[in-house]
PDB file of C-alpha atoms and ligand atoms in Angstrom:
ATOM      1  CA  MET O 250    -257.062  21.761-104.040  1.00 70.00           C
ATOM      2  CA  THR O 251    -254.377  19.344-103.568  1.00 78.00           C
ATOM      3  CA  ASN O 252    -250.593  19.025-102.678  1.00 84.00           C
ATOM      4  CA  LYS O 253    -250.287  15.476-104.314  1.00 92.00           C
ATOM      5  CA  TYR O 254    -248.291  14.254-107.233  1.00 96.00           C
ATOM      6  CA  MET O 255    -250.987  13.956-110.293  1.00 97.00           C
ATOM      7  CA  TYR O 256    -251.114  12.675-113.781  1.00 98.00           C
ATOM      8  CA  PHE O 257    -252.622  14.491-116.426  1.00 98.00           C
ATOM      9  CA  VAL O 258    -253.126  12.350-119.485  1.00 98.00           C
ATOM     10  CA  ALA O 259    -254.183  13.892-122.780  1.00 98.00           C
ATOM     11  CA  ASN O 260    -256.043  11.477-125.099  1.00 98.00           C
ATOM     12  CA  TRP O 261    -256.442  13.423-128.310  1.00 98.00           C
ATOM     13  CA  LYS O 262    -258.151  10.063-129.897  1.00 98.00           C
ATOM     14  CA  MET O 263    -258.237  10.308-133.823  1.00 98.00           C
ATOM     15  CA  PHE O 264    -257.888  14.152-133.738  1.00 98.00           C
ATOM     16  CA  GLY O 265    -255.001  16.204-134.732  1.00 98.00           C
ATOM     17  CA  VAL O 266    -252.679  16.618-137.709  1.00 98.00           C
ATOM     18  CA  LEU O 267    -249.047  18.151-137.543  1.00 98.00           C
ATOM     19  CA  ASN O 268    -250.353  21.542-137.134  1.00 97.00           C
ATOM     20  CA  SER O 269    -252.303  20.779-134.011  1.00 98.00           C
ATOM     21  CA  LEU O 270    -248.464  20.310-132.296  1.00 98.00           C
ATOM     22  CA  ASN O 271    -248.221  24.056-132.353  1.00 97.00           C
ATOM     23  CA  SER O 272    -250.700  24.089-129.509  1.00 96.00           C
ATOM     24  CA  LEU O 273    -248.350  22.371-127.133  1.00 97.00           C
ATOM     25  CA  LYS O 274    -246.260  25.514-126.890  1.00 97.00           C
ATOM     26  CA  LYS O 275    -248.436  27.347-124.674  1.00 98.00           C
ATOM     27  CA  VAL O 276    -248.490  23.993-122.447  1.00 98.00           C
ATOM     28  CA  VAL O 277    -244.916  24.063-122.160  1.00 98.00           C
ATOM     29  CA  LYS O 278    -244.531  27.618-121.512  1.00 98.00           C
ATOM     30  CA  PHE O 279    -247.387  27.155-118.896  1.00 98.00           C
ATOM     31  CA  LEU O 280    -245.793  24.113-117.135  1.00 97.00           C
ATOM     32  CA  GLU O 281    -242.318  26.244-116.869  1.00 96.00           C
ATOM     33  CA  SER O 282    -243.788  28.915-114.906  1.00 96.00           C
ATOM     34  CA  PHE O 283    -246.237  26.684-112.944  1.00 96.00           C
ATOM     35  CA  GLN O 284    -245.525  26.915-109.293  1.00 95.00           C
ATOM     36  CA  LYS O 285    -246.579  23.525-108.418  1.00 95.00           C
ATOM     37  CA  LYS O 286    -244.827  22.030-111.442  1.00 95.00           C
ATOM     38  CA  LYS O 287    -242.881  19.394-109.507  1.00 96.00           C
ATOM     39  CA  LEU O 288    -246.146  17.677-108.516  1.00 97.00           C
ATOM     40  CA  VAL O 289    -247.625  17.778-112.302  1.00 97.00           C
ATOM     41  CA  LYS O 290    -247.086  14.680-114.718  1.00 98.00           C
ATOM     42  CA  ILE O 291    -248.334  15.534-118.160  1.00 98.00           C
ATOM     43  CA  ILE O 292    -248.398  12.740-120.719  1.00 98.00           C
ATOM     44  CA  TYR O 293    -249.930  13.538-124.249  1.00 98.00           C
ATOM     45  CA  CYS O 294    -250.889  10.953-126.397  1.00 98.00           C
ATOM     46  CA  PRO O 295    -251.716  12.063-129.677  1.00 98.00           C
ATOM     47  CA  PRO O 296    -252.735   9.637-132.749  1.00 98.00           C
ATOM     48  CA  THR O 297    -249.739   7.256-133.810  1.00 98.00           C
ATOM     49  CA  THR O 298    -248.885   9.667-136.772  1.00 98.00           C
ATOM     50  CA  LEU O 299    -247.690  12.636-134.472  1.00 98.00           C
ATOM     51  CA  VAL O 300    -245.966  10.635-131.860  1.00 98.00           C
ATOM     52  CA  HIS O 301    -242.505  10.900-133.495  1.00 98.00           C
ATOM     53  CA  GLN O 302    -242.718  14.697-134.002  1.00 98.00           C
ATOM     54  CA  MET O 303    -244.476  15.299-130.910  1.00 98.00           C
ATOM     55  CA  SER O 304    -241.699  13.656-128.647  1.00 98.00           C
ATOM     56  CA  LYS O 305    -238.957  15.467-130.841  1.00 98.00           C
ATOM     57  CA  ASN O 306    -240.830  18.726-130.080  1.00 98.00           C
ATOM     58  CA  LEU O 307    -241.110  18.015-126.184  1.00 98.00           C
ATOM     59  CA  VAL O 308    -237.525  16.450-125.696  1.00 97.00           C
ATOM     60  CA  LYS O 309    -236.345  19.459-123.649  1.00 96.00           C
ATOM     61  CA  THR O 310    -239.500  19.468-121.454  1.00 97.00           C
ATOM     62  CA  LYS O 311    -240.857  17.498-118.484  1.00 96.00           C
ATOM     63  CA  ILE O 312    -243.996  16.380-120.837  1.00 98.00           C
ATOM     64  CA  LYS O 313    -243.914  12.657-122.013  1.00 98.00           C
ATOM     65  CA  VAL O 314    -245.358  11.285-124.818  1.00 98.00           C
ATOM     66  CA  GLY O 315    -247.904   8.200-125.119  1.00 98.00           C
ATOM     67  CA  ALA O 316    -249.726   6.173-127.978  1.00 98.00           C
ATOM     68  CA  GLN O 317    -253.034   5.305-127.847  1.00 98.00           C
ATOM     69  CA  ASN O 318    -253.078   1.427-128.671  1.00 98.00           C
ATOM     70  CA  CYS O 319    -250.444  -1.191-129.911  1.00 98.00           C
ATOM     71  CA  ASP O 320    -250.543  -4.280-131.643  1.00 98.00           C
ATOM     72  CA  GLU O 321    -250.258  -7.442-129.379  1.00 98.00           C
ATOM     73  CA  ASN O 322    -247.096  -8.732-131.237  1.00 98.00           C
ATOM     74  CA  GLU O 323    -244.120  -7.759-129.518  1.00 96.00           C
ATOM     75  CA  ASN O 324    -242.042  -8.963-132.767  1.00 96.00           C
ATOM     76  CA  TYR O 325    -242.181  -7.640-136.067  1.00 97.00           C
ATOM     77  CA  GLY O 326    -244.093  -9.652-138.952  1.00 97.00           C
ATOM     78  CA  ALA O 327    -246.500  -9.536-141.588  1.00 98.00           C
ATOM     79  CA  TYR O 328    -248.929  -7.454-140.002  1.00 98.00           C
ATOM     80  CA  THR O 329    -250.656  -5.178-142.346  1.00 98.00           C
ATOM     81  CA  GLY O 330    -251.361  -1.820-141.019  1.00 97.00           C
ATOM     82  CA  SER O 331    -250.412  -2.744-137.486  1.00 98.00           C
ATOM     83  CA  ILE O 332    -247.866  -1.004-135.202  1.00 98.00           C
ATOM     84  CA  ASN O 333    -246.263  -2.814-132.344  1.00 98.00           C
ATOM     85  CA  SER O 334    -244.896  -1.590-128.960  1.00 98.00           C
ATOM     86  CA  ARG O 335    -241.376  -1.625-130.215  1.00 98.00           C
ATOM     87  CA  MET O 336    -241.937   0.837-132.817  1.00 98.00           C
ATOM     88  CA  LEU O 337    -243.878   3.135-130.498  1.00 98.00           C
ATOM     89  CA  LYS O 338    -240.881   2.869-128.293  1.00 98.00           C
ATOM     90  CA  ASP O 339    -238.423   3.636-131.141  1.00 98.00           C
ATOM     91  CA  ALA O 340    -240.672   6.788-132.528  1.00 98.00           C
ATOM     92  CA  GLY O 341    -240.333   8.438-128.617  1.00 98.00           C
ATOM     93  CA  ALA O 342    -243.294   7.104-126.812  1.00 98.00           C
ATOM     94  CA  ASN O 343    -242.784   6.390-123.171  1.00 98.00           C
ATOM     95  CA  TYR O 344    -246.426   5.317-122.464  1.00 98.00           C
ATOM     96  CA  VAL O 345    -249.155   3.536-124.356  1.00 98.00           C
ATOM     97  CA  ILE O 346    -252.954   3.690-123.537  1.00 99.00           C
ATOM     98  CA  ILE O 347    -254.356  -0.014-123.711  1.00 98.00           C
ATOM     99  CA  GLY O 348    -258.066  -1.370-123.142  1.00 98.00           C
ATOM    100  CA  HIS O 349    -259.732   2.063-123.676  1.00 98.00           C
ATOM    101  CA  SER O 350    -263.586   1.281-124.138  1.00 98.00           C
ATOM    102  CA  GLU O 351    -263.553   2.781-127.663  1.00 98.00           C
ATOM    103  CA  ASN O 352    -261.265  -0.531-128.502  1.00 98.00           C
ATOM    104  CA  ARG O 353    -262.815  -2.732-126.471  1.00 98.00           C
ATOM    105  CA  GLN O 354    -266.179  -1.795-127.949  1.00 97.00           C
ATOM    106  CA  LYS O 355    -264.618  -2.760-131.351  1.00 97.00           C
ATOM    107  CA  GLY O 356    -264.208  -6.063-130.060  1.00 97.00           C
ATOM    108  CA  GLU O 357    -260.852  -6.036-128.007  1.00 98.00           C
ATOM    109  CA  THR O 358    -260.920  -8.932-125.323  1.00 98.00           C
ATOM    110  CA  ASN O 359    -259.422  -8.869-122.065  1.00 98.00           C
ATOM    111  CA  ILE O 360    -257.137 -11.733-123.467  1.00 98.00           C
ATOM    112  CA  LEU O 361    -255.914  -9.708-126.284  1.00 98.00           C
ATOM    113  CA  ILE O 362    -255.454  -6.473-123.773  1.00 98.00           C
ATOM    114  CA  ASN O 363    -253.305  -9.029-121.543  1.00 98.00           C
ATOM    115  CA  LYS O 364    -251.206  -9.739-124.554  1.00 98.00           C
ATOM    116  CA  LYS O 365    -250.887  -6.082-125.470  1.00 98.00           C
ATOM    117  CA  ILE O 366    -249.834  -5.049-122.168  1.00 98.00           C
ATOM    118  CA  LYS O 367    -247.227  -7.648-121.721  1.00 98.00           C
ATOM    119  CA  SER O 368    -245.781  -6.488-125.212  1.00 98.00           C
ATOM    120  CA  ALA O 369    -245.683  -2.746-124.038  1.00 98.00           C
ATOM    121  CA  LEU O 370    -243.793  -3.676-120.817  1.00 98.00           C
ATOM    122  CA  ASN O 371    -241.404  -5.813-122.471  1.00 98.00           C
ATOM    123  CA  SER O 372    -240.535  -3.039-125.086  1.00 98.00           C
ATOM    124  CA  GLY O 373    -240.330  -0.789-122.217  1.00 98.00           C
ATOM    125  CA  LEU O 374    -243.110   1.393-122.365  1.00 98.00           C
ATOM    126  CA  LYS O 375    -245.253   2.224-119.363  1.00 98.00           C
ATOM    127  CA  VAL O 376    -248.954   1.352-119.496  1.00 98.00           C
ATOM    128  CA  ILE O 377    -252.122   3.210-119.160  1.00 99.00           C
ATOM    129  CA  PHE O 378    -254.707   0.294-118.448  1.00 99.00           C
ATOM    130  CA  CYS O 379    -258.284   1.139-118.944  1.00 98.00           C
ATOM    131  CA  ILE O 380    -261.110  -0.430-117.158  1.00 98.00           C
ATOM    132  CA  GLY O 381    -264.701   0.639-116.687  1.00 98.00           C
ATOM    133  CA  GLU O 382    -268.248  -0.639-116.726  1.00 98.00           C
ATOM    134  CA  THR O 383    -271.132   0.230-119.047  1.00 98.00           C
ATOM    135  CA  SER O 384    -274.162   1.903-118.361  1.00 97.00           C
ATOM    136  CA  GLN O 385    -276.361  -1.337-118.419  1.00 98.00           C
ATOM    137  CA  GLU O 386    -273.663  -3.156-116.386  1.00 98.00           C
ATOM    138  CA  LYS O 387    -273.776  -0.219-113.888  1.00 97.00           C
ATOM    139  CA  ARG O 388    -277.741  -0.311-113.809  1.00 98.00           C
ATOM    140  CA  LYS O 389    -277.270  -4.143-113.075  1.00 98.00           C
ATOM    141  CA  LYS O 390    -274.845  -3.068-110.161  1.00 97.00           C
ATOM    142  CA  MET O 391    -272.162  -4.936-111.513  1.00 98.00           C
ATOM    143  CA  THR O 392    -269.455  -2.574-111.673  1.00 98.00           C
ATOM    144  CA  LEU O 393    -266.972  -4.237-109.154  1.00 98.00           C
ATOM    145  CA  LYS O 394    -267.528  -7.458-110.717  1.00 98.00           C
ATOM    146  CA  ILE O 395    -266.693  -6.142-114.240  1.00 98.00           C
ATOM    147  CA  LEU O 396    -263.592  -4.111-112.981  1.00 98.00           C
ATOM    148  CA  ASN O 397    -262.436  -7.506-111.213  1.00 98.00           C
ATOM    149  CA  LYS O 398    -262.727  -9.508-114.276  1.00 98.00           C
ATOM    150  CA  GLN O 399    -261.157  -6.772-116.521  1.00 98.00           C
ATOM    151  CA  MET O 400    -258.001  -6.514-114.049  1.00 98.00           C
ATOM    152  CA  ASN O 401    -257.787 -10.369-113.331  1.00 98.00           C
ATOM    153  CA  LEU O 402    -257.860 -11.154-117.070  1.00 98.00           C
ATOM    154  CA  GLY O 403    -256.112  -8.121-118.346  1.00 98.00           C
ATOM    155  CA  LEU O 404    -253.232  -8.435-115.987  1.00 98.00           C
ATOM    156  CA  LYS O 405    -252.806 -12.051-115.973  1.00 98.00           C
ATOM    157  CA  LYS O 406    -249.457 -13.233-115.172  1.00 98.00           C
ATOM    158  CA  ILE O 407    -247.825  -9.712-114.876  1.00 98.00           C
ATOM    159  CA  LYS O 408    -246.208 -10.015-111.720  1.00 97.00           C
ATOM    160  CA  ASP O 409    -244.361  -6.739-111.681  1.00 97.00           C
ATOM    161  CA  LYS O 410    -247.003  -3.757-112.071  1.00 98.00           C
ATOM    162  CA  SER O 411    -244.797  -0.918-111.515  1.00 98.00           C
ATOM    163  CA  ASN O 412    -244.920   0.313-114.794  1.00 98.00           C
ATOM    164  CA  ILE O 413    -248.622   0.364-114.888  1.00 98.00           C
ATOM    165  CA  LEU O 414    -251.150   2.957-114.282  1.00 98.00           C
ATOM    166  CA  VAL O 415    -254.864   2.167-114.221  1.00 98.00           C
ATOM    167  CA  ALA O 416    -257.379   4.579-115.627  1.00 98.00           C
ATOM    168  CA  TYR O 417    -260.868   4.134-114.474  1.00 98.00           C
ATOM    169  CA  GLU O 418    -263.223   5.420-116.997  1.00 98.00           C
ATOM    170  CA  PRO O 419    -267.049   4.518-116.606  1.00 98.00           C
ATOM    171  CA  VAL O 420    -268.040   4.048-120.536  1.00 98.00           C
ATOM    172  CA  TRP O 421    -270.976   5.845-119.654  1.00 98.00           C
ATOM    173  CA  SER O 422    -269.030   9.000-118.627  1.00 98.00           C
ATOM    174  CA  ILE O 423    -267.034   9.123-121.507  1.00 98.00           C
ATOM    175  CA  GLY O 424    -267.820  12.211-123.920  1.00 97.00           C
ATOM    176  CA  THR O 425    -271.493  12.422-122.451  1.00 97.00           C
ATOM    177  CA  GLY O 426    -270.721  15.248-119.654  1.00 97.00           C
ATOM    178  CA  VAL O 427    -272.001  12.937-116.774  1.00 97.00           C
ATOM    179  CA  ILE O 428    -269.404  12.008-113.952  1.00 98.00           C
ATOM    180  CA  PRO O 429    -270.056   9.567-111.217  1.00 98.00           C
ATOM    181  CA  LYS O 430    -271.070  10.418-107.951  1.00 97.00           C
ATOM    182  CA  SER O 431    -268.017  11.375-105.388  1.00 97.00           C
ATOM    183  CA  ASP O 432    -268.665   8.415-103.289  1.00 97.00           C
ATOM    184  CA  ASP O 433    -269.385   6.053-105.624  1.00 97.00           C
ATOM    185  CA  LEU O 434    -266.041   7.164-107.456  1.00 98.00           C
ATOM    186  CA  PHE O 435    -264.142   7.202-104.001  1.00 98.00           C
ATOM    187  CA  ASN O 436    -265.560   3.289-103.251  1.00 98.00           C
ATOM    188  CA  THR O 437    -264.645   2.275-107.056  1.00 98.00           C
ATOM    189  CA  ILE O 438    -261.221   3.645-106.871  1.00 98.00           C
ATOM    190  CA  ASN O 439    -260.537   2.024-103.240  1.00 98.00           C
ATOM    191  CA  PHE O 440    -261.726  -1.276-104.634  1.00 98.00           C
ATOM    192  CA  VAL O 441    -259.276  -0.929-107.347  1.00 98.00           C
ATOM    193  CA  LYS O 442    -256.150  -0.090-104.923  1.00 98.00           C
ATOM    194  CA  SER O 443    -257.389  -3.259-102.926  1.00 98.00           C
ATOM    195  CA  LYS O 444    -256.980  -5.466-105.722  1.00 98.00           C
ATOM    196  CA  ILE O 445    -253.858  -4.129-107.126  1.00 97.00           C
ATOM    197  CA  LYS O 446    -251.164  -3.065-104.297  1.00 95.00           C
ATOM    198  CA  LYS O 447    -249.353   0.521-104.654  1.00 96.00           C
ATOM    199  CA  ILE O 448    -251.245   1.214-107.887  1.00 98.00           C
ATOM    200  CA  LYS O 449    -251.794   4.570-109.161  1.00 98.00           C
ATOM    201  CA  VAL O 450    -255.466   5.215-110.294  1.00 98.00           C
ATOM    202  CA  LEU O 451    -256.740   7.801-112.560  1.00 98.00           C
ATOM    203  CA  TYR O 452    -259.745   8.731-113.467  1.00 98.00           C
ATOM    204  CA  GLY O 453    -261.553   9.526-117.069  1.00 98.00           C
ATOM    205  CA  GLY O 454    -264.745  10.266-118.287  1.00 98.00           C
ATOM    206  CA  SER O 455    -266.069  14.032-119.102  1.00 98.00           C
ATOM    207  CA  VAL O 456    -263.259  15.695-116.977  1.00 98.00           C
ATOM    208  CA  ASN O 457    -263.438  19.590-117.486  1.00 98.00           C
ATOM    209  CA  SER O 458    -262.600  22.760-116.096  1.00 96.00           C
ATOM    210  CA  LYS O 459    -266.107  22.846-114.315  1.00 96.00           C
ATOM    211  CA  ASN O 460    -266.057  19.518-112.550  1.00 97.00           C
ATOM    212  CA  ILE O 461    -262.371  19.362-111.695  1.00 97.00           C
ATOM    213  CA  HIS O 462    -262.885  20.723-108.359  1.00 95.00           C
ATOM    214  CA  GLN O 463    -265.684  17.861-107.355  1.00 96.00           C
ATOM    215  CA  LEU O 464    -263.390  15.292-108.817  1.00 97.00           C
ATOM    216  CA  ASN O 465    -260.272  16.908-107.351  1.00 93.00           C
ATOM    217  CA  SER O 466    -261.937  16.523-103.748  1.00 94.00           C
ATOM    218  CA  ILE O 467    -261.787  12.757-103.927  1.00 95.00           C
ATOM    219  CA  LYS O 468    -258.842  12.035-102.018  1.00 94.00           C
ATOM    220  CA  ASN O 469    -257.690   8.495-103.576  1.00 97.00           C
ATOM    221  CA  ILE O 470    -257.173   9.743-107.258  1.00 97.00           C
ATOM    222  CA  ASP O 471    -253.977  10.100-108.499  1.00 98.00           C
ATOM    223  CA  GLY O 472    -254.805  11.798-111.825  1.00 98.00           C
ATOM    224  CA  PHE O 473    -256.995  12.335-114.847  1.00 98.00           C
ATOM    225  CA  LEU O 474    -257.201  10.777-118.353  1.00 98.00           C
ATOM    226  CA  ILE O 475    -258.896  13.814-120.540  1.00 98.00           C
ATOM    227  CA  GLY O 476    -260.228  13.280-123.629  1.00 98.00           C
ATOM    228  CA  GLY O 477    -262.129  16.206-125.518  1.00 97.00           C
ATOM    229  CA  ALA O 478    -260.999  18.798-123.285  1.00 97.00           C
ATOM    230  CA  SER O 479    -257.274  18.139-123.679  1.00 98.00           C
ATOM    231  CA  GLN O 480    -257.379  18.904-127.217  1.00 96.00           C
ATOM    232  CA  ASP O 481    -257.621  23.055-126.406  1.00 97.00           C
ATOM    233  CA  PRO O 482    -254.600  24.006-124.613  1.00 98.00           C
ATOM    234  CA  ASN O 483    -256.161  26.531-122.596  1.00 98.00           C
ATOM    235  CA  LYS O 484    -258.798  24.027-121.220  1.00 98.00           C
ATOM    236  CA  PHE O 485    -256.174  21.797-120.344  1.00 98.00           C
ATOM    237  CA  ILE O 486    -253.851  24.307-118.477  1.00 98.00           C
ATOM    238  CA  ASP O 487    -257.425  25.449-116.832  1.00 98.00           C
ATOM    239  CA  ILE O 488    -257.748  21.800-115.508  1.00 98.00           C
ATOM    240  CA  ILE O 489    -254.195  21.631-114.151  1.00 97.00           C
ATOM    241  CA  LYS O 490    -254.610  25.017-112.613  1.00 96.00           C
ATOM    242  CA  LYS O 491    -257.682  24.264-110.713  1.00 96.00           C
ATOM    243  CA  THR O 492    -256.575  21.064-109.645  1.00 95.00           C
ATOM    244  CA  TYR O 493    -254.111  22.927-107.156  1.00 92.00           C
ATOM    245  CA  ILE O 494    -255.858  25.910-106.389  1.00 81.00           C
TER     246      ILE O 494
HETATM  247  P1  LIG M 556    -263.725  12.493-122.255  1.00 63.80           P
HETATM  248  O1  LIG M 556    -262.810  11.210-122.802  1.00 63.80           O
HETATM  249  O2  LIG M 556    -262.746  13.210-121.458  1.00 63.80           O
HETATM  250  O3  LIG M 556    -263.898  13.257-123.857  1.00 63.80           O
HETATM  251  O4  LIG M 556    -264.862  12.024-121.893  1.00 63.80           O
HETATM  252  C1  LIG M 556    -262.080  10.587-122.394  1.00 63.80           C
HETATM  253  C2  LIG M 556    -261.425   9.143-122.686  1.00 63.80           C
HETATM  254  O5  LIG M 556    -262.015   8.810-123.204  1.00 63.80           O
HETATM  255  O6  LIG M 556    -260.273   8.778-122.207  1.00 63.80           O
END
């Protein structure tokens, strides 16, 4: 149970077509009647194809929309297939996820991520900056070293971090059903907060309505980045409700 302002970020990944937007009606209705709604910040990050329509559908609500990635070039140009942060902002996005491990695994480097974050901030987007260690790095007890490197390089020369949220997502926890031990998670989030002053830190990786109580008992967490469970409005609502019970 918490009485804190919490973020609930839905990461739809590469799922969802126009029809999927109907499922949001349930979430909007829930939020309107939820007693603790003032403490709840919901951000939906659908595939880019749905950003514009979703933001139109949600314009009269408190729910915000984000994209899942952007190109590093802030200016328009001959980059076939790419979408930059200005275009996302124009389409109605307020946020963008950058540095997700699924993109790091495809070759996104810390340096590229740094460029993307700068371009997103310049375009007026807020950034959900993902960091996290792999299982091998965890086994070698390198977690803090890896996170430190990801933060140092990813946020290099970014003085104003007020529009950045960090999402700590251990790679071994994403989509596996396994979550970190509470003590470990508390200490890791503390570490992130000790490195970046006044930063909000979300946790992501297999968040569901069964483990939300355990996760929510960790006092320094400011919210959750939710993948699989965010595609079903009932599961997503359940997670939010249980955070406040
Ligand atoms: P998951 O994904 O909740 O399905 O583990 C989280 C994420 O990748 O952001």
